[in-house]
Coordinates of C-alpha atoms in Angstrom, one line a residue:
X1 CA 28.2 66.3 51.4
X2 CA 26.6 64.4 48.4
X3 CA 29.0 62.3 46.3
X4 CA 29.3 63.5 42.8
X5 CA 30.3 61.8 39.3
X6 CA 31.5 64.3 37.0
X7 CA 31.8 62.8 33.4
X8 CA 32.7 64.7 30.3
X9 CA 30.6 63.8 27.3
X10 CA 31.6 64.0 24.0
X11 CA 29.3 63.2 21.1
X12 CA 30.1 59.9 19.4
X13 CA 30.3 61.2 15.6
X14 CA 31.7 60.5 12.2
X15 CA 33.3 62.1 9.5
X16 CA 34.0 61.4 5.7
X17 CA 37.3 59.9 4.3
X18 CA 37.6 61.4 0.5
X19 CA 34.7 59.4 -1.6
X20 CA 33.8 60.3 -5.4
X21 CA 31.0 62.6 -6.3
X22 CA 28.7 61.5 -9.3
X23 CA 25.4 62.7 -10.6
X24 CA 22.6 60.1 -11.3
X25 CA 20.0 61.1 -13.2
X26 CA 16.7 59.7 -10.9
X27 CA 14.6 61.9 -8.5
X28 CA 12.8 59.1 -7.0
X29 CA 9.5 60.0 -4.6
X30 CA 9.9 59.5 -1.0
X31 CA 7.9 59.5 1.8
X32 CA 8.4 61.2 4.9
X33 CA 6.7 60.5 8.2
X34 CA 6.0 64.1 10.0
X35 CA 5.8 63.8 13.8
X36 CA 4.2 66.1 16.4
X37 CA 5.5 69.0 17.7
X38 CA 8.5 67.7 19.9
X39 CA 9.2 65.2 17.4
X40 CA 8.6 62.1 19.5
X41 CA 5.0 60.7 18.2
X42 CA 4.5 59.3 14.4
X43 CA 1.4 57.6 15.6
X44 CA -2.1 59.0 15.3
X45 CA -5.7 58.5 16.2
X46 CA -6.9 61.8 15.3
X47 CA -4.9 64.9 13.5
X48 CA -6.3 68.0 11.0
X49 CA -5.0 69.3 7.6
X50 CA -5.9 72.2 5.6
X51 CA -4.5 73.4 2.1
X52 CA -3.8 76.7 1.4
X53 CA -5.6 76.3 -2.1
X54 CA -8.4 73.7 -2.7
X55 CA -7.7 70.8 -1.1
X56 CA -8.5 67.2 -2.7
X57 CA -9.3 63.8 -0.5
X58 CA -9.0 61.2 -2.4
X59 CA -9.2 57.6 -1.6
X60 CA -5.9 55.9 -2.3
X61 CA -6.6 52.2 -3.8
X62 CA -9.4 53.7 -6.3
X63 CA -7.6 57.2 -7.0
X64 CA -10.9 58.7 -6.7
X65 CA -11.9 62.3 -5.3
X66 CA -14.4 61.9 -2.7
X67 CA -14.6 65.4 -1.2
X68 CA -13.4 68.7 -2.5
X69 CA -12.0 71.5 0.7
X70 CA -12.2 74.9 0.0
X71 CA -8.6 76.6 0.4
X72 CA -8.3 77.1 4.3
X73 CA -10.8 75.0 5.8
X74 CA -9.5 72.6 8.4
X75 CA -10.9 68.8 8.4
X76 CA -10.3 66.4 11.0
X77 CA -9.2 63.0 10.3
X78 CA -10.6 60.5 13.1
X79 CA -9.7 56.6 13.0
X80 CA -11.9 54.2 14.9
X81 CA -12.2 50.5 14.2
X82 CA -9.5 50.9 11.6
X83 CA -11.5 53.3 9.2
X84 CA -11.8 56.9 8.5
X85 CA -14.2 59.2 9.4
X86 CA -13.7 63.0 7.8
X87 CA -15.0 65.7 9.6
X88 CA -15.5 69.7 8.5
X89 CA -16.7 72.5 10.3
X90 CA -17.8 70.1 13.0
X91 CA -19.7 67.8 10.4
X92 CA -19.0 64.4 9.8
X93 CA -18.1 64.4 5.4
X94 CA -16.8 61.1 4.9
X95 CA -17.6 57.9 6.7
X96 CA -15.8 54.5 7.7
X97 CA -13.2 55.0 4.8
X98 CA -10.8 51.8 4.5
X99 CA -8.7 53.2 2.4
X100 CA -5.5 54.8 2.6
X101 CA -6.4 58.6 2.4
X102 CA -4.5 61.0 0.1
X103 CA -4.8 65.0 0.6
X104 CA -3.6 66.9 -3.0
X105 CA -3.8 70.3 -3.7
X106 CA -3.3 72.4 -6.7
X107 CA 0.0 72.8 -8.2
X108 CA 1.1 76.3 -6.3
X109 CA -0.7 74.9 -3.1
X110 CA 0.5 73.7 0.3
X111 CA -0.6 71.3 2.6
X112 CA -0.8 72.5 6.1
X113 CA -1.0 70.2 9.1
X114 CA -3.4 72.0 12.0
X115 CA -1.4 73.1 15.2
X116 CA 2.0 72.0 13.7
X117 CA 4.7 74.1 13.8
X118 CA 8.3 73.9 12.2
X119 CA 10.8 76.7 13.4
X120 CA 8.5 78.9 14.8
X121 CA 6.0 78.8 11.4
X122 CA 3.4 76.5 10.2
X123 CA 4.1 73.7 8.9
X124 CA 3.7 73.6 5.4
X125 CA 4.2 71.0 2.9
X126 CA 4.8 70.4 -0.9
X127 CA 3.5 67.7 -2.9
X128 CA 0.8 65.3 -1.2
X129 CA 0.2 63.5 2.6
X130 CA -1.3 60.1 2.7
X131 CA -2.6 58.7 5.7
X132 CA -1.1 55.3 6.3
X133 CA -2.5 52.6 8.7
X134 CA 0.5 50.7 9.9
X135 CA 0.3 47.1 10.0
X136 CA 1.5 47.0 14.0
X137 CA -1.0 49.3 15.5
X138 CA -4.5 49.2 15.6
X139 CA -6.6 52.1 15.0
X140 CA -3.5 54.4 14.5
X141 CA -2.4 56.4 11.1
X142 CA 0.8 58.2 9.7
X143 CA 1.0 60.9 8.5
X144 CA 3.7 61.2 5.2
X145 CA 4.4 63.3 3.1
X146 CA 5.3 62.3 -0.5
X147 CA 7.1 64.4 -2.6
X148 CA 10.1 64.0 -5.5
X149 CA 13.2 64.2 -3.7
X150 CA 15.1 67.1 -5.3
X151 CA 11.8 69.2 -4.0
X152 CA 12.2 67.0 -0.5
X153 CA 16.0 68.5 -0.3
X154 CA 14.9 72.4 -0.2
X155 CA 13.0 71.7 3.5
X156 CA 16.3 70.0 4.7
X157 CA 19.5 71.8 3.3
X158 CA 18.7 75.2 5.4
X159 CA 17.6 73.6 8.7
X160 CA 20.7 71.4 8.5
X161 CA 22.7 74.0 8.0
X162 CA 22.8 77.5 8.8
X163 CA 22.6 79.2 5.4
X164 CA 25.3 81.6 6.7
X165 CA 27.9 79.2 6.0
X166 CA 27.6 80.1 2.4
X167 CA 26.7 78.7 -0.7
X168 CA 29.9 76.2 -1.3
X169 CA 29.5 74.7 2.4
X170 CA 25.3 74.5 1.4
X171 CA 26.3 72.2 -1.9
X172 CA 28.2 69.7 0.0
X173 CA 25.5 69.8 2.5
X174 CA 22.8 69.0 -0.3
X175 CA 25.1 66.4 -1.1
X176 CA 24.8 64.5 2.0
X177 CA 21.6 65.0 2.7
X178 CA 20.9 63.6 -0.8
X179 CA 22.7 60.3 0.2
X180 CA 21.3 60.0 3.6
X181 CA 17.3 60.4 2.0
X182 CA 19.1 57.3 -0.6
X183 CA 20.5 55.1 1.7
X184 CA 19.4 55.9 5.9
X185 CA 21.5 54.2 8.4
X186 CA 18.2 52.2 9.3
X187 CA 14.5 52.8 9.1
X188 CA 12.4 53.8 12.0
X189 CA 9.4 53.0 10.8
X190 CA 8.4 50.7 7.9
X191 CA 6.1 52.4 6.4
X192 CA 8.2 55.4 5.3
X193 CA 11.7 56.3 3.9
X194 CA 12.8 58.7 6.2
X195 CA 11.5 60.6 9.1
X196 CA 11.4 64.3 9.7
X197 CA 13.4 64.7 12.9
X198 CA 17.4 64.6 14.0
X199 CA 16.6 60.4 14.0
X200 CA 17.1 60.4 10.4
X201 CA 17.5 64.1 9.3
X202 CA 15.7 67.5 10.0
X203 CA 12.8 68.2 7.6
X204 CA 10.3 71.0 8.1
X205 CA 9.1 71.6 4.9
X206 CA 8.0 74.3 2.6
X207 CA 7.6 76.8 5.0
X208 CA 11.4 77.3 6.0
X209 CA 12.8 76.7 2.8
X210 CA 15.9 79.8 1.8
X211 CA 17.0 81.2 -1.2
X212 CA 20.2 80.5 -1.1
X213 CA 20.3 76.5 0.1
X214 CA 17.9 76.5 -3.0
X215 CA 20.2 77.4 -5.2
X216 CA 22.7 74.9 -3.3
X217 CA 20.0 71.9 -4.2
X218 CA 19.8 73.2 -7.5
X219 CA 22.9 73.4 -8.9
X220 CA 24.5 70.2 -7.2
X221 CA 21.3 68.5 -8.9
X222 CA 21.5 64.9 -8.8
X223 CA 25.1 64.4 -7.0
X224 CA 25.7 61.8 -4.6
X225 CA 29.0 60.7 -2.9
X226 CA 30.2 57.0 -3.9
X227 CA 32.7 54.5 -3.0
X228 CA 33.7 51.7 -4.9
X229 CA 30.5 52.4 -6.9
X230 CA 27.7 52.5 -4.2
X231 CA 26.4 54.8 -2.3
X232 CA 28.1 56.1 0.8
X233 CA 25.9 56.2 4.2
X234 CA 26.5 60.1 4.6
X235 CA 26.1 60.6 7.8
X236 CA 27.3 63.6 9.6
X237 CA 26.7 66.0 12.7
X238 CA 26.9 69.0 13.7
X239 CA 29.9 68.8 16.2
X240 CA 32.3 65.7 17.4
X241 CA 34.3 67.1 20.3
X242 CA 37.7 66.8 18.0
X243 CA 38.1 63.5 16.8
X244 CA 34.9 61.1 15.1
X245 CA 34.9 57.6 15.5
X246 CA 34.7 54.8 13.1
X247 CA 31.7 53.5 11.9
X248 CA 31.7 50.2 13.6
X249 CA 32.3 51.2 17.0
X250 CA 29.8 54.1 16.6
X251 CA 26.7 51.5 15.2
X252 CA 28.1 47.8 15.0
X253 CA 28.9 46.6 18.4
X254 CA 29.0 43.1 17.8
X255 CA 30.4 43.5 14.5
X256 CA 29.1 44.0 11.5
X257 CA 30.3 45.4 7.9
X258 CA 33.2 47.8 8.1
X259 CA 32.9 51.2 5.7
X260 CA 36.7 52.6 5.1
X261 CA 35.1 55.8 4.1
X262 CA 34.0 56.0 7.9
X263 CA 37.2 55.6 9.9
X264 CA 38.0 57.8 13.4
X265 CA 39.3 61.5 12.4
X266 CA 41.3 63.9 14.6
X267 CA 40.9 67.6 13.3
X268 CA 44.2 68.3 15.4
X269 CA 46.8 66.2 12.9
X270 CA 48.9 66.0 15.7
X271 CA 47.0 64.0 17.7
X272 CA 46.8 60.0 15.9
X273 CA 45.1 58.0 18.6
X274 CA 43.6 58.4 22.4
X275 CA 43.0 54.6 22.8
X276 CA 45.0 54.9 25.7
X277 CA 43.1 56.5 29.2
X278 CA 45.2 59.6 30.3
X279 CA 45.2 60.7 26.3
X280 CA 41.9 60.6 26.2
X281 CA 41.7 62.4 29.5
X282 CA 43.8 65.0 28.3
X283 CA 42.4 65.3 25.2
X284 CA 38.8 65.8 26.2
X285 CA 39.4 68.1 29.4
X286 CA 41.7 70.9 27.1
X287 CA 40.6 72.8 24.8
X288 CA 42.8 71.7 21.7
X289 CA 42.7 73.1 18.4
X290 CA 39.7 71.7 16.4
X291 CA 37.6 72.6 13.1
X292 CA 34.5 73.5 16.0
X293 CA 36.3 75.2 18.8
X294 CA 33.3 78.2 18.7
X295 CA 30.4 75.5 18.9
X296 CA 28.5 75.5 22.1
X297 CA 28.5 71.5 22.1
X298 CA 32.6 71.6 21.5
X299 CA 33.0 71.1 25.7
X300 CA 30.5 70.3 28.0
X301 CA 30.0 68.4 31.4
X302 CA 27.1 67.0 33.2
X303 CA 26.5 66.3 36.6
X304 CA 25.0 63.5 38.5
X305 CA 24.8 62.8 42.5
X306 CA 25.4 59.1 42.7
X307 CA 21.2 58.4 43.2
X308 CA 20.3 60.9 39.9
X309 CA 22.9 58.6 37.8
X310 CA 21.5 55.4 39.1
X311 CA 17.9 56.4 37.9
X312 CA 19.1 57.7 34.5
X313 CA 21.0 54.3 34.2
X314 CA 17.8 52.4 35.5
X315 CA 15.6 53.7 32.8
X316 CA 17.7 53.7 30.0
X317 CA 19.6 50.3 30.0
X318 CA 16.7 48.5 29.8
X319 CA 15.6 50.3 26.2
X320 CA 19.7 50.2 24.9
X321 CA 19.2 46.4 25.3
X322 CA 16.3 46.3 23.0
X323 CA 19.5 48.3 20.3
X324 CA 22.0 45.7 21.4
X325 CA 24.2 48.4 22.9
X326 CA 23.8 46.6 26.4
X327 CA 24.1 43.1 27.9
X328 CA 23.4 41.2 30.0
X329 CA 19.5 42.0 29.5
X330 CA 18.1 44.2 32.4
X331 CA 14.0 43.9 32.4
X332 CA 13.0 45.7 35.5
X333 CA 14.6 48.6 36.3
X334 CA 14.4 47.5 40.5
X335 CA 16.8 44.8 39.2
X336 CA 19.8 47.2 38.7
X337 CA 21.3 47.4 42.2
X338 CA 23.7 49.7 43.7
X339 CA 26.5 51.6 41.9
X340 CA 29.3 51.0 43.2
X341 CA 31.7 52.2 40.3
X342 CA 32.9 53.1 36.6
X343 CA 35.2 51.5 34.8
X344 CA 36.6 52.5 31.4
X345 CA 37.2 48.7 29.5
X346 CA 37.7 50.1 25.9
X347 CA 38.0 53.7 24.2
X348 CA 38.1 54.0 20.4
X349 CA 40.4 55.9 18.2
X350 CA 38.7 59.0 19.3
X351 CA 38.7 58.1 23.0
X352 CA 35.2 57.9 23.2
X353 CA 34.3 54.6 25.5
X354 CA 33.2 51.8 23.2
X355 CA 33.0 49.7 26.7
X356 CA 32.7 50.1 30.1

């Protein structure tokens, strides 16, 4: 009979203490790095754009149109030796282009990337994409978006959110989502803001944008959450098993700065604290009153025979090293051994294991 190692996992999530809502008056321009289809590349040698109006290159440093795209027409972007080559209808338009390229439209137009898709559509985008060399790959480009962010907010809010919830739940998510495109818990990638995926926050653009998480963008205009006169890192998730955990067990292992207005929250008020292991047992194996008892992620298990769990743990301590989430270092995967056993060390508020 095969051994078995049953473990219960809870996401390790946070929640907002009560923070003051303020209105600023900017609508900066951000930039948003739009991955592939399973949201896992950023990188590209090659990728193709169309417009569904007349579509403008234009090279970056001079602000000069070099080629003008009728409405539809797909042209493939190739990088070799670190410059552009433009192709169109199989012919080669623009040659060794150093430049950062830019791809406008007119005002009422989108930009569409070729064989992307967002929720089952097209992906289509507002406001311009420049193709960025980054500075740590060779013959590589991004591909961002840049847009105001207001506009930037109406491709989140609805795929955040299901627009079901209503319009009051939609403001407080624009709200968030506001703060998080101000102030991300870190950047992936330096040469962009904010990425498009659930890394940072779920963007897909003009193409899925609603009616009524429009409105929600549009009359909460400008407000962001504060505390003690800065902005708040809004994070927030979709479900946290019953209880968040505070920020600096969540991100800040070896300490770090401590933000009140991200402390551990039970949604059962009778329930203060499962630092200790058979509350947190209890806790976690019982379905107990929460603000998410009907979501699917609420309660769920996962099973491992003793060799599965020592492969998972073999490939993936290695890259939580690199995040400071592991130590001692483990290079080669054939140095991990044997499992032998698991041992709880710490739990957080919440319960959920901060070491082990």
């Amino acid at each position: 009979m095969k051994r078995k190692i049953l473990l219960v996992l809870c996401s390790l999530l946070l929640s907002l203490s009560p923070v003051v809502a303020q209105t600023v008056s900017t609508n900066p321009v951000i930039s948003i790095g739009i991955s592939d289809n399973a949201f896992q590349r950023y990188y590209y040698n090659e990728n193709s754009f169309y417009a569904t109006k007349k579509l403008f290159l234009i090279e970056k440093q001079t602000g000069k149109v070099v080629k003008e795209i009728n409405p539809e027409e797909i042209v493939k972007v190739i990088i070799r030796n670190n410059l552009f080559d433009v192709y169109s209808q199989g012919q080669l338009i623009l040659s060794k282009v150093s430049s950062p390229l830019v791809l406008k439209t007119e005002d009422d137009g989108l930009l569409g990337v070729y064989n992307l898709k967002r929720a089952g559509k097209p992906a289509l985008y507002r406001g311009k994409i420049e193709l960025v060399k980054p500075q740590c790959k060779e013959n590589m480009f991004l591909v961002n978006n840049i847009l105001d962010l207001e506009t930037y907010l109406l491709g989140v809010v609805p795929n955040e959110m299901p627009v079901r919830f209503g319009l009051e739940a939609l403001k407080v998510q624009s709200i968030a989502a506001r703060n998080y495109a101000l102030r991300p818990r870190e950047k992936k990638i330096h040469e962009f803001d904010i990425c498009d995926s659930v890394a940072c926050q779920v963007y897909f653009g003009a193409n899925t944008e609603m009616e009524l998480a429009t409105q929600a963008v549009q009359e909460t205009r400008g407000m962001v959450g504060q505390y003690d006169d800065n902005l708040i890192i809004a994070l927030y998730s979709s479900t946290s098993g019953g209880f968040t955990e505070s920020y600096e067990n969540a991100f800040l292992p070896k300490g770090g700065e401590i933000y009140p207005y991200l402390s551990a929250v039970s949604d059962n008020k009778k329930i203060d604290s499962l630092e200790k292991e058979k509350d947190a047992k209890d806790f976690y194996t019982s379905e107990i009153e929460a603000f998410e008892n009907d979501s699917r992620y609420f309660r769920w298990t996962k099973e491992w025979t003793k060799n599965e769990l020592e492969n998972v743990l073999k490939q993936g301590l290695p890259a939580a090293f690199k995040t400071e989430y592991s130590y001692p270092e483990l290079k080669n995967p054939q140095d991990f051994g044997s499992l032998k056993e698991i041992k709880v060390i710490k739990r957080g508020k919440s319960g959920k294991i901060i070491t082990m």
